[in-house]
PDB file of C-alpha atoms in Angstrom:
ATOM      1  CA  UNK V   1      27.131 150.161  31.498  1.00 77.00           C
ATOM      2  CA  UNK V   2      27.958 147.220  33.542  1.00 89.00           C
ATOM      3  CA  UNK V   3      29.682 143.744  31.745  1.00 93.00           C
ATOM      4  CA  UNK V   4      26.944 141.588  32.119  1.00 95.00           C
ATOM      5  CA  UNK V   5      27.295 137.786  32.744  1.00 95.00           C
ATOM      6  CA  UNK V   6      24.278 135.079  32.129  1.00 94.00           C
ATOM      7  CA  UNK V   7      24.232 131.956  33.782  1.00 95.00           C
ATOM      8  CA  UNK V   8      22.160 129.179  32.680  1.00 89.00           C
ATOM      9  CA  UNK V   9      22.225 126.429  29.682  1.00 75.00           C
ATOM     10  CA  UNK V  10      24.255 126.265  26.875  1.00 58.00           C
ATOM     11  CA  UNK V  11      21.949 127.116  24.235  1.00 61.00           C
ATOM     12  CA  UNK V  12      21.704 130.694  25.643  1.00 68.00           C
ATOM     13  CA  UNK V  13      25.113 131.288  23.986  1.00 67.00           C
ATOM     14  CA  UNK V  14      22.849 131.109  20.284  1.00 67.00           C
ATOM     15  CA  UNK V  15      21.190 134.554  21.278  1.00 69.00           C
ATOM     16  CA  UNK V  16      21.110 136.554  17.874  1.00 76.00           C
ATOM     17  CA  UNK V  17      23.272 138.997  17.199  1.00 77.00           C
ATOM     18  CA  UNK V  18      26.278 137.733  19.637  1.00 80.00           C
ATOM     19  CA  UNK V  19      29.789 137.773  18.587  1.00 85.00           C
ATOM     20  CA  UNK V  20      31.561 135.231  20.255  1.00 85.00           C
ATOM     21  CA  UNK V  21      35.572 136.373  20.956  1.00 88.00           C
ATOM     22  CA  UNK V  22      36.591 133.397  22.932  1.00 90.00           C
ATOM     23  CA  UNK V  23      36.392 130.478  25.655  1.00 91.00           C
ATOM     24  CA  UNK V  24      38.214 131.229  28.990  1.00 92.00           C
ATOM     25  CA  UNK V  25      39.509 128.412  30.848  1.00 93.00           C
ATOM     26  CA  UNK V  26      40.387 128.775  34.332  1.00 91.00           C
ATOM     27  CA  UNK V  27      40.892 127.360  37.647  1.00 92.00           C
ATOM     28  CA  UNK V  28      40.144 128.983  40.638  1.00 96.00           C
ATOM     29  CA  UNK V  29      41.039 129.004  44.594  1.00 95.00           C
ATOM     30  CA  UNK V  30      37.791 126.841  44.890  1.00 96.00           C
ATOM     31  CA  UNK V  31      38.113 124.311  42.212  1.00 96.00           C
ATOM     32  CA  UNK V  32      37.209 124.245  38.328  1.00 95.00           C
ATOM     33  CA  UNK V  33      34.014 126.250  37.418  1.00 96.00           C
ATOM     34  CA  UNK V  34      31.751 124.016  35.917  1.00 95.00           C
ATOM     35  CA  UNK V  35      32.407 125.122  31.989  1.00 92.00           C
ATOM     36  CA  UNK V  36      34.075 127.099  30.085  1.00 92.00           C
ATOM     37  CA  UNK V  37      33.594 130.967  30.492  1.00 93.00           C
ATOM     38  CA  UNK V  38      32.255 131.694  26.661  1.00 91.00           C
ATOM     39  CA  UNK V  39      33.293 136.204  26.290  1.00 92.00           C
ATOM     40  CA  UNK V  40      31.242 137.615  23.068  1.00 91.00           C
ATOM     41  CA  UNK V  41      29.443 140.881  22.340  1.00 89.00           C
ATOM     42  CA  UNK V  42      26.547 141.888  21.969  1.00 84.00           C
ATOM     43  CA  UNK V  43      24.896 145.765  20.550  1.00 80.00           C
ATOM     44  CA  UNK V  44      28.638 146.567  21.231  1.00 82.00           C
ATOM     45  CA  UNK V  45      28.783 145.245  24.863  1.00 87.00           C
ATOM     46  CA  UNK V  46      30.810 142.464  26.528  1.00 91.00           C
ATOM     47  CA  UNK V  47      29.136 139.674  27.589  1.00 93.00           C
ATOM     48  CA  UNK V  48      30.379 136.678  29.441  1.00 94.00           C
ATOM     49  CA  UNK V  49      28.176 133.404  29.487  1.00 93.00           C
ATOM     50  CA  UNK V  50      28.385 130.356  31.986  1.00 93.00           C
ATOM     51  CA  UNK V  51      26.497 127.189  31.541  1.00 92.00           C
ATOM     52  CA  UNK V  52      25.969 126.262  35.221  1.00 93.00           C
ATOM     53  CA  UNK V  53      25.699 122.310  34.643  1.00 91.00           C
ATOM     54  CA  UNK V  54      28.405 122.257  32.377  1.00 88.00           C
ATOM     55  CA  UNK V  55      28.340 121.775  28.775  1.00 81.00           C
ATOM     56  CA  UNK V  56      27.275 119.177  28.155  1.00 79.00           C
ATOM     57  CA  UNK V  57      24.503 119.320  30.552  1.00 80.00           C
ATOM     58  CA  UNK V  58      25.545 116.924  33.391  1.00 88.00           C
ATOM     59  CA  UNK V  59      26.582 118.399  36.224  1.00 93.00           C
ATOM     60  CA  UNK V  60      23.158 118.039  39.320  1.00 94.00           C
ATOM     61  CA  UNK V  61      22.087 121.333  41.394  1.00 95.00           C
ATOM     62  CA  UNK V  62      24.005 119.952  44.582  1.00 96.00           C
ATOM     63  CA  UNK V  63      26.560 119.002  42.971  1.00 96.00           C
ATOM     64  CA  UNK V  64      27.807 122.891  40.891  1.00 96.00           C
ATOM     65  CA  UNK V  65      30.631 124.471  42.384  1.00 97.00           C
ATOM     66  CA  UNK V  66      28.731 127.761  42.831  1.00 98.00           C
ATOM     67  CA  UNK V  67      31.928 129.024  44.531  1.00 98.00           C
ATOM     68  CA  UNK V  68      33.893 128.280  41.467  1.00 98.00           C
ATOM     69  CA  UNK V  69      31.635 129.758  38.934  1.00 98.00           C
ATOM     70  CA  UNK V  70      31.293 133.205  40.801  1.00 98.00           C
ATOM     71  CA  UNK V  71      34.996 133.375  41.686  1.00 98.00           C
ATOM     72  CA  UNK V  72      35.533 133.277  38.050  1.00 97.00           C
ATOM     73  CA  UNK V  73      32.942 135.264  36.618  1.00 97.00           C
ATOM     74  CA  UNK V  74      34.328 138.058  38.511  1.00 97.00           C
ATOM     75  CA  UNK V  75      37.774 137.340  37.963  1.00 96.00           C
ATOM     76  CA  UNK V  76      36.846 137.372  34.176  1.00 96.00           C
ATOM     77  CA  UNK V  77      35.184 141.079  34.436  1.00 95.00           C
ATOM     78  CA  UNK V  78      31.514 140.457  35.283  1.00 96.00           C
ATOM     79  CA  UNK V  79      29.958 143.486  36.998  1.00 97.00           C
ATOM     80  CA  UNK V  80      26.285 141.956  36.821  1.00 97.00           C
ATOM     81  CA  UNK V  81      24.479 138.217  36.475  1.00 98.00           C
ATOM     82  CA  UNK V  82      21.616 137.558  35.193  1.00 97.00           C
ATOM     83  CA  UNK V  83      20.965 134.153  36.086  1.00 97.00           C
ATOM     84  CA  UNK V  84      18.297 132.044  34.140  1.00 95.00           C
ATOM     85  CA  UNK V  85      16.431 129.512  36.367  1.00 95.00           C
ATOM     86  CA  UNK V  86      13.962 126.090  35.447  1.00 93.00           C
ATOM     87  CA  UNK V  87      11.600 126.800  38.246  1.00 95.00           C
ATOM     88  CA  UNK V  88       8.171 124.827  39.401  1.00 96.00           C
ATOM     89  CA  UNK V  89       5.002 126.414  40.133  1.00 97.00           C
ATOM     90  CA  UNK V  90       3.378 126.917  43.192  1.00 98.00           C
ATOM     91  CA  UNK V  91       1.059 129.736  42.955  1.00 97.00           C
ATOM     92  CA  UNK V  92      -1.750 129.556  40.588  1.00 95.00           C
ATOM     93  CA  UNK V  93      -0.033 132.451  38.351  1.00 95.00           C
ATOM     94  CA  UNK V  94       2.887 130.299  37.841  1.00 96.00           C
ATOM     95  CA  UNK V  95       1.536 127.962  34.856  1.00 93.00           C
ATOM     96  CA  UNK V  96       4.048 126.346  32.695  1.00 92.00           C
ATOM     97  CA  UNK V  97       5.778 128.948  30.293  1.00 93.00           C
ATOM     98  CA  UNK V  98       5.332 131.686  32.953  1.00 95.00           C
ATOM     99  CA  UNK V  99       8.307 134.206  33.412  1.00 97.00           C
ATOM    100  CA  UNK V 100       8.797 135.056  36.727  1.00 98.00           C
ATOM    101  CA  UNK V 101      11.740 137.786  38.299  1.00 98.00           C
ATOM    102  CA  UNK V 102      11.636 136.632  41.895  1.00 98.00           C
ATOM    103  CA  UNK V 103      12.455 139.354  44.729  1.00 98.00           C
ATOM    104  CA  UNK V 104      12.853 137.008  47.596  1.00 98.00           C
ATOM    105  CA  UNK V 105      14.347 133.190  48.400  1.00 98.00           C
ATOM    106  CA  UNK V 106      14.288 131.053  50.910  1.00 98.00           C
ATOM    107  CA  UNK V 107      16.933 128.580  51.014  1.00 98.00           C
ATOM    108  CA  UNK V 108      16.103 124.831  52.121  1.00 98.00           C
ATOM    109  CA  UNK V 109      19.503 123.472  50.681  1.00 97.00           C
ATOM    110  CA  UNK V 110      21.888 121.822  53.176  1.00 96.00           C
ATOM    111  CA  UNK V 111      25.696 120.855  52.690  1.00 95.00           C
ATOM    112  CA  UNK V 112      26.487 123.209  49.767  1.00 97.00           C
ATOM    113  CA  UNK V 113      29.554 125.122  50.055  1.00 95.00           C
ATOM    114  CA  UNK V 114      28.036 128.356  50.513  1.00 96.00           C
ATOM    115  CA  UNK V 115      30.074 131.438  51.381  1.00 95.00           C
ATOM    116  CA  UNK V 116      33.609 132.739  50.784  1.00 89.00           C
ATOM    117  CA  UNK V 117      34.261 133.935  54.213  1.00 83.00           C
ATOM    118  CA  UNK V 118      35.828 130.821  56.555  1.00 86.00           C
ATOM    119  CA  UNK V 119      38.986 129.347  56.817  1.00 80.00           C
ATOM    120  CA  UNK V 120      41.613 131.840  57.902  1.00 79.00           C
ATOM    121  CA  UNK V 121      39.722 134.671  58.597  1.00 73.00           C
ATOM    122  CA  UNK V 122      41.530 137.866  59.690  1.00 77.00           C
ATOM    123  CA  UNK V 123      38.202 139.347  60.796  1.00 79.00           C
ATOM    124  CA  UNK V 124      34.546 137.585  60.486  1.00 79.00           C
ATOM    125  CA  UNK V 125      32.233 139.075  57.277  1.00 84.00           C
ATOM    126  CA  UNK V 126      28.416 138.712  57.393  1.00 88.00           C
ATOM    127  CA  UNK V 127      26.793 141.015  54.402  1.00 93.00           C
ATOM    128  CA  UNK V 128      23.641 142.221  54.443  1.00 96.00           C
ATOM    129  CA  UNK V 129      21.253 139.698  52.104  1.00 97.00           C
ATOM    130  CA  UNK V 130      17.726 140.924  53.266  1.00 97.00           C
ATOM    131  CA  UNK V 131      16.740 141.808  49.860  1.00 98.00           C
ATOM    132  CA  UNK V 132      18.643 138.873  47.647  1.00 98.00           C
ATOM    133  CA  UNK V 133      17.712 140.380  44.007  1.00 98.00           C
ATOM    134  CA  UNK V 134      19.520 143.595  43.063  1.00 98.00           C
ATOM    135  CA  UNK V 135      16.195 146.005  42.405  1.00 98.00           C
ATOM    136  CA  UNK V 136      17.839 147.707  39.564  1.00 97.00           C
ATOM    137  CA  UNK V 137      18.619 144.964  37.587  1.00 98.00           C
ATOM    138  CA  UNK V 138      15.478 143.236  38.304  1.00 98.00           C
ATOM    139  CA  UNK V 139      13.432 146.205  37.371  1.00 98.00           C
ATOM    140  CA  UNK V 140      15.851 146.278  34.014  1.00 97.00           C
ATOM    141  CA  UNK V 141      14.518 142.534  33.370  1.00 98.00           C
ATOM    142  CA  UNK V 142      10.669 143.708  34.480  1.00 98.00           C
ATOM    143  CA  UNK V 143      11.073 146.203  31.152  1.00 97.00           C
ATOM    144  CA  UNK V 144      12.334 143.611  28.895  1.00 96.00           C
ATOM    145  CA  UNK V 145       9.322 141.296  29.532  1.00 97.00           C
ATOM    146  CA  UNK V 146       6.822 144.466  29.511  1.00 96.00           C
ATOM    147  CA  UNK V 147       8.211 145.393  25.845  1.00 94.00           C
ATOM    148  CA  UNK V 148       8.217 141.218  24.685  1.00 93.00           C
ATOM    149  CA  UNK V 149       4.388 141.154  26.068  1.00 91.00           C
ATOM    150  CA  UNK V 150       5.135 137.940  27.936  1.00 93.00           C
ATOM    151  CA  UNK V 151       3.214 136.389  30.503  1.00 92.00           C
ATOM    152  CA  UNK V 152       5.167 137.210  33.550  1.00 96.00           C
ATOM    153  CA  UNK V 153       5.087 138.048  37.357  1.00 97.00           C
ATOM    154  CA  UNK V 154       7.009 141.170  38.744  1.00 97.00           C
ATOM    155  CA  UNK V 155       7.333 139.795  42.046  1.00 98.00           C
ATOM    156  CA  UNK V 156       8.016 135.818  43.710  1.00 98.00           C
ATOM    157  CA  UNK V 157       9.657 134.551  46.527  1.00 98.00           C
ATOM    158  CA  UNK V 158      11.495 131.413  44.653  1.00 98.00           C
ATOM    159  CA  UNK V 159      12.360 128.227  47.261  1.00 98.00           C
ATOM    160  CA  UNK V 160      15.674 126.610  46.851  1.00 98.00           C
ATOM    161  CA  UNK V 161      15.221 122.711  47.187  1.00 98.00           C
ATOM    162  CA  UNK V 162      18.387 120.167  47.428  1.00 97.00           C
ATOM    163  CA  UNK V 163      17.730 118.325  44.357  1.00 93.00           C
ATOM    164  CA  UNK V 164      18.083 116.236  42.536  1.00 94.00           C
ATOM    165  CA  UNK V 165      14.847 114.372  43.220  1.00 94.00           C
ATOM    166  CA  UNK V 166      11.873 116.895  42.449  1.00 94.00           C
ATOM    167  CA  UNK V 167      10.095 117.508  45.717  1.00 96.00           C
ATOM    168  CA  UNK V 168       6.949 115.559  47.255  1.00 96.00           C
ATOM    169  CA  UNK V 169       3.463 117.190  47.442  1.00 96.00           C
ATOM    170  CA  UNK V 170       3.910 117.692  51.326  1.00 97.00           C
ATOM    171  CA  UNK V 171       6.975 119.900  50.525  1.00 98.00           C
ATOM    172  CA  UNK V 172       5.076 121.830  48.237  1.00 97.00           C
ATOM    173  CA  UNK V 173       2.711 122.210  50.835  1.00 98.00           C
ATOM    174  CA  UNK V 174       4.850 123.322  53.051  1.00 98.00           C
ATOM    175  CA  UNK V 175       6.541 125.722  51.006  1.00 98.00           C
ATOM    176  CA  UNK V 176       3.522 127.425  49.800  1.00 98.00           C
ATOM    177  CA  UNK V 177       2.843 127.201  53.585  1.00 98.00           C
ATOM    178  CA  UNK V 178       6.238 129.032  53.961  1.00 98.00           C
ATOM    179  CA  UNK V 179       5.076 131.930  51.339  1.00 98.00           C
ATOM    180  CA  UNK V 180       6.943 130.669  48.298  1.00 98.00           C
ATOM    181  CA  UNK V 181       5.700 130.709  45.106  1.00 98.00           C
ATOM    182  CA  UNK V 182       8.260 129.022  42.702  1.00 98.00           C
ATOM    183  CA  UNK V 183      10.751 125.953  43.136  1.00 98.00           C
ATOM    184  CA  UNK V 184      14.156 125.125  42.042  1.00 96.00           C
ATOM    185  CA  UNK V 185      17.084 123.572  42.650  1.00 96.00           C
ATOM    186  CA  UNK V 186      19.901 126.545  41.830  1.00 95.00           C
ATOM    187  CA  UNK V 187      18.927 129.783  43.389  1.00 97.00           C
ATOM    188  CA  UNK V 188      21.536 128.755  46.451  1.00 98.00           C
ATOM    189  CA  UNK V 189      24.040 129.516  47.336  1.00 98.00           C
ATOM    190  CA  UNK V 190      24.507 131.102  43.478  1.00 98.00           C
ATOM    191  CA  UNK V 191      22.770 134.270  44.918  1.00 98.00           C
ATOM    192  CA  UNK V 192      24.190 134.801  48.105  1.00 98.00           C
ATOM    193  CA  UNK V 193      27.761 134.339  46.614  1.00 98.00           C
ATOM    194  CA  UNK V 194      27.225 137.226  44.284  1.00 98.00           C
ATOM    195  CA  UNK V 195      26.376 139.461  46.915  1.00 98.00           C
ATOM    196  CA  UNK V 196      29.379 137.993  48.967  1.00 97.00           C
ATOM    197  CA  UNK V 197      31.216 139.502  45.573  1.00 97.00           C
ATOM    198  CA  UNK V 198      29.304 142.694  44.958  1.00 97.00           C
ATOM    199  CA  UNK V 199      27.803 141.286  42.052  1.00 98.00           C
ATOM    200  CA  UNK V 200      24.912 142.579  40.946  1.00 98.00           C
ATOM    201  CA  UNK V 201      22.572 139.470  40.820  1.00 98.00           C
ATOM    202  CA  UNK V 202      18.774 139.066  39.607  1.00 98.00           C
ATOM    203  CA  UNK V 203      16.982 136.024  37.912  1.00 98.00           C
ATOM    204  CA  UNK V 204      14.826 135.421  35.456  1.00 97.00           C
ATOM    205  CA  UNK V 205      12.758 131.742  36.555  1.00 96.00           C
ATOM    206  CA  UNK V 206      11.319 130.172  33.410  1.00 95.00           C
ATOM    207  CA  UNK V 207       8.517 127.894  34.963  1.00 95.00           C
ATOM    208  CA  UNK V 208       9.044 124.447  33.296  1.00 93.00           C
ATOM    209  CA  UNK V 209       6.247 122.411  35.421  1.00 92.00           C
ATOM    210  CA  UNK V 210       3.451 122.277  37.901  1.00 94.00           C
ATOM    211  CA  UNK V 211       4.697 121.443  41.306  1.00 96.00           C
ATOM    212  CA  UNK V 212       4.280 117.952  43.024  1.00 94.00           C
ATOM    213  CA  UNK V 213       0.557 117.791  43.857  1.00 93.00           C
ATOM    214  CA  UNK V 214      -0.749 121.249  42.143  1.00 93.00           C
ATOM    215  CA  UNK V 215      -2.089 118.925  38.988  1.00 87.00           C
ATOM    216  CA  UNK V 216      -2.889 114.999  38.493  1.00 82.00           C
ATOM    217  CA  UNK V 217      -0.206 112.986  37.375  1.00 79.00           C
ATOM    218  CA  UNK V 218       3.178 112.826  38.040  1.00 82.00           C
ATOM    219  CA  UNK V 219       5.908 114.706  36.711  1.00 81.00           C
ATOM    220  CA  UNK V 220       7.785 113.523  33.662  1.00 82.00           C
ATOM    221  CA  UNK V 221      11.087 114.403  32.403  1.00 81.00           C
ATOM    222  CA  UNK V 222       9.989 114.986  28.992  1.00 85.00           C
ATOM    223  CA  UNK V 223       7.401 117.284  30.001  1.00 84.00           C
ATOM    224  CA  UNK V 224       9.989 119.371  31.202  1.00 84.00           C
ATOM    225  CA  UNK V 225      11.980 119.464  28.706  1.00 84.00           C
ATOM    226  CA  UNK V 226       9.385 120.281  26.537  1.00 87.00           C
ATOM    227  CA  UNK V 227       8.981 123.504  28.426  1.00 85.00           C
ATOM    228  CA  UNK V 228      12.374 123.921  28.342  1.00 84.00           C
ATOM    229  CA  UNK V 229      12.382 123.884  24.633  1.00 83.00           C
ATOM    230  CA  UNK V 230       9.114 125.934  24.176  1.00 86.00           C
ATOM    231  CA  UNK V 231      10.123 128.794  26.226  1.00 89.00           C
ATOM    232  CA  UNK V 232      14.325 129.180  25.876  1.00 88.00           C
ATOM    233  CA  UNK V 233      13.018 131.052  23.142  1.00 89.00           C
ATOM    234  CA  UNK V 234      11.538 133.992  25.196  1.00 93.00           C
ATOM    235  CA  UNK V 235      14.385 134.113  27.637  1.00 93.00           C
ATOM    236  CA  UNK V 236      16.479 134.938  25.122  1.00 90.00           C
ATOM    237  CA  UNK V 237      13.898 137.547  23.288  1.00 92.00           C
ATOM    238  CA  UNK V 238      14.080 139.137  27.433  1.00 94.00           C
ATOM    239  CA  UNK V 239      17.808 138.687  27.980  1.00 93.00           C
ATOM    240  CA  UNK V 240      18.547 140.875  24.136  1.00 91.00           C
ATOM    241  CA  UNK V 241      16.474 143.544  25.000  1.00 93.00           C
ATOM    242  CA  UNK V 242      18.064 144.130  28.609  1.00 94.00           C
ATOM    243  CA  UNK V 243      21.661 143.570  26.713  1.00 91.00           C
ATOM    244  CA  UNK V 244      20.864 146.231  23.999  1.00 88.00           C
ATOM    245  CA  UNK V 245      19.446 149.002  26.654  1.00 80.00           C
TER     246      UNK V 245
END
């Protein structure tokens, strides 16, 4: 079975059951990941965790050296990532609380360093990234809701916005325009540089919030955060059951 690594907040480390071994520090050719690599195990497997805005939490979406934190989840022994993403919704199906395991993306980031091939190349790489989300893994998350009874969707094409401002209810127009159906901030270049490693990559999106102009209002911090709270609890329900198949 693969050594799975989870990228997302801190608190994931508190799943039940985890052994935690010991925090790897290391630099890389692309800089300092943003935390700590934190190696445990769980139902007798290694697993490696990564809190992608640092711990604590302060490190923006355009701001993570996504380069950094791949480089060294593979150079610590990760075979797989499940990556846990605070999404918005766009479709009507994507209320807050929903669990969503996207199959596409469509990237609308700009100036993130985004691939490991340039510099001095001896021959140019492209790798094939038509279908972003590795199916088996996704379909190995798809179980794990099915047996929790969550609300989720099998299925999503997630858009990947700049940050850190949320976006404005044009955008959100437009990207429901586009055929996107959830929004965040850390989908890219995070998946794209897996497959640049032969990671296996697939993400769970926890939808934290309504996107700009889908309800009345505006969008508070606390609401999210709420959300946050209310629902870590069923990522972590999803991410123990795919850990102890």
């Amino acid at each position: 079975m693969p050594v799975y690594a989870i990228i997302g907040g801190t608190g994931l480390t508190q799943l039940e059951g985890l052994t935690l071994d010991e925090s790897i520090t290391m630099d890389t050719p692309y800089g300092a990941p943003s935390a700590a690599i934190v190696k445990g195990h769980y139902a007798g497997r290694e697993v490696l965790f990564l809190a992608r805005h640092g711990h604590p939490h302060r490190i923006p979406p355009h701001q993570v050296n996504y380069r950094a934190n791949i480089w060294a989840l593979k150079q610590a022994g990760a075979e797989a990532v499940l990556a846990v993403n605070a999404v918005g919704g766009i479709h009507a199906a994507m209320e807050s609380g929903h669990l969503c395991v996207p199959h596409q993306i469509v990237d609308y980031t700009s100036g993130r360093a985004h691939t490991f091939f340039e510099g001095d190349l001896e021959v140019v790489t492209h790798v094939d990234f038509s279908y972003p989300y590795d199916e088996p893994l996704r379909q190995r998350l798809i179980t794990a809701l099915q047996q929790q009874g969550y609300s989720y969707s099998s299925h999503g094409v997630y858009a990947c916005t700049q940050g850190p401002r949320l976006e404005t209810a044009a955008e959100i127009v437009r990207l429901e325009r586009d055929g996107c159906d959830i929004v965040g901030m850390t989908g890219m270049p995070e998946a794209a540089l897996a497959r640049e490693q032969d990671l296996a990559y697939a993400c769970l999106a926890l939808v934290v919030n309504p996107a700009a102009g889908k309800v009345t209002g505006i969008i508070t911090m606390a609401q999210i955060e709420q959300a946050l709270h209310n629902g870590m609890g069923k990522v972590k329900q999803v991410l123990a059951a795919v850990l102890a198949d």
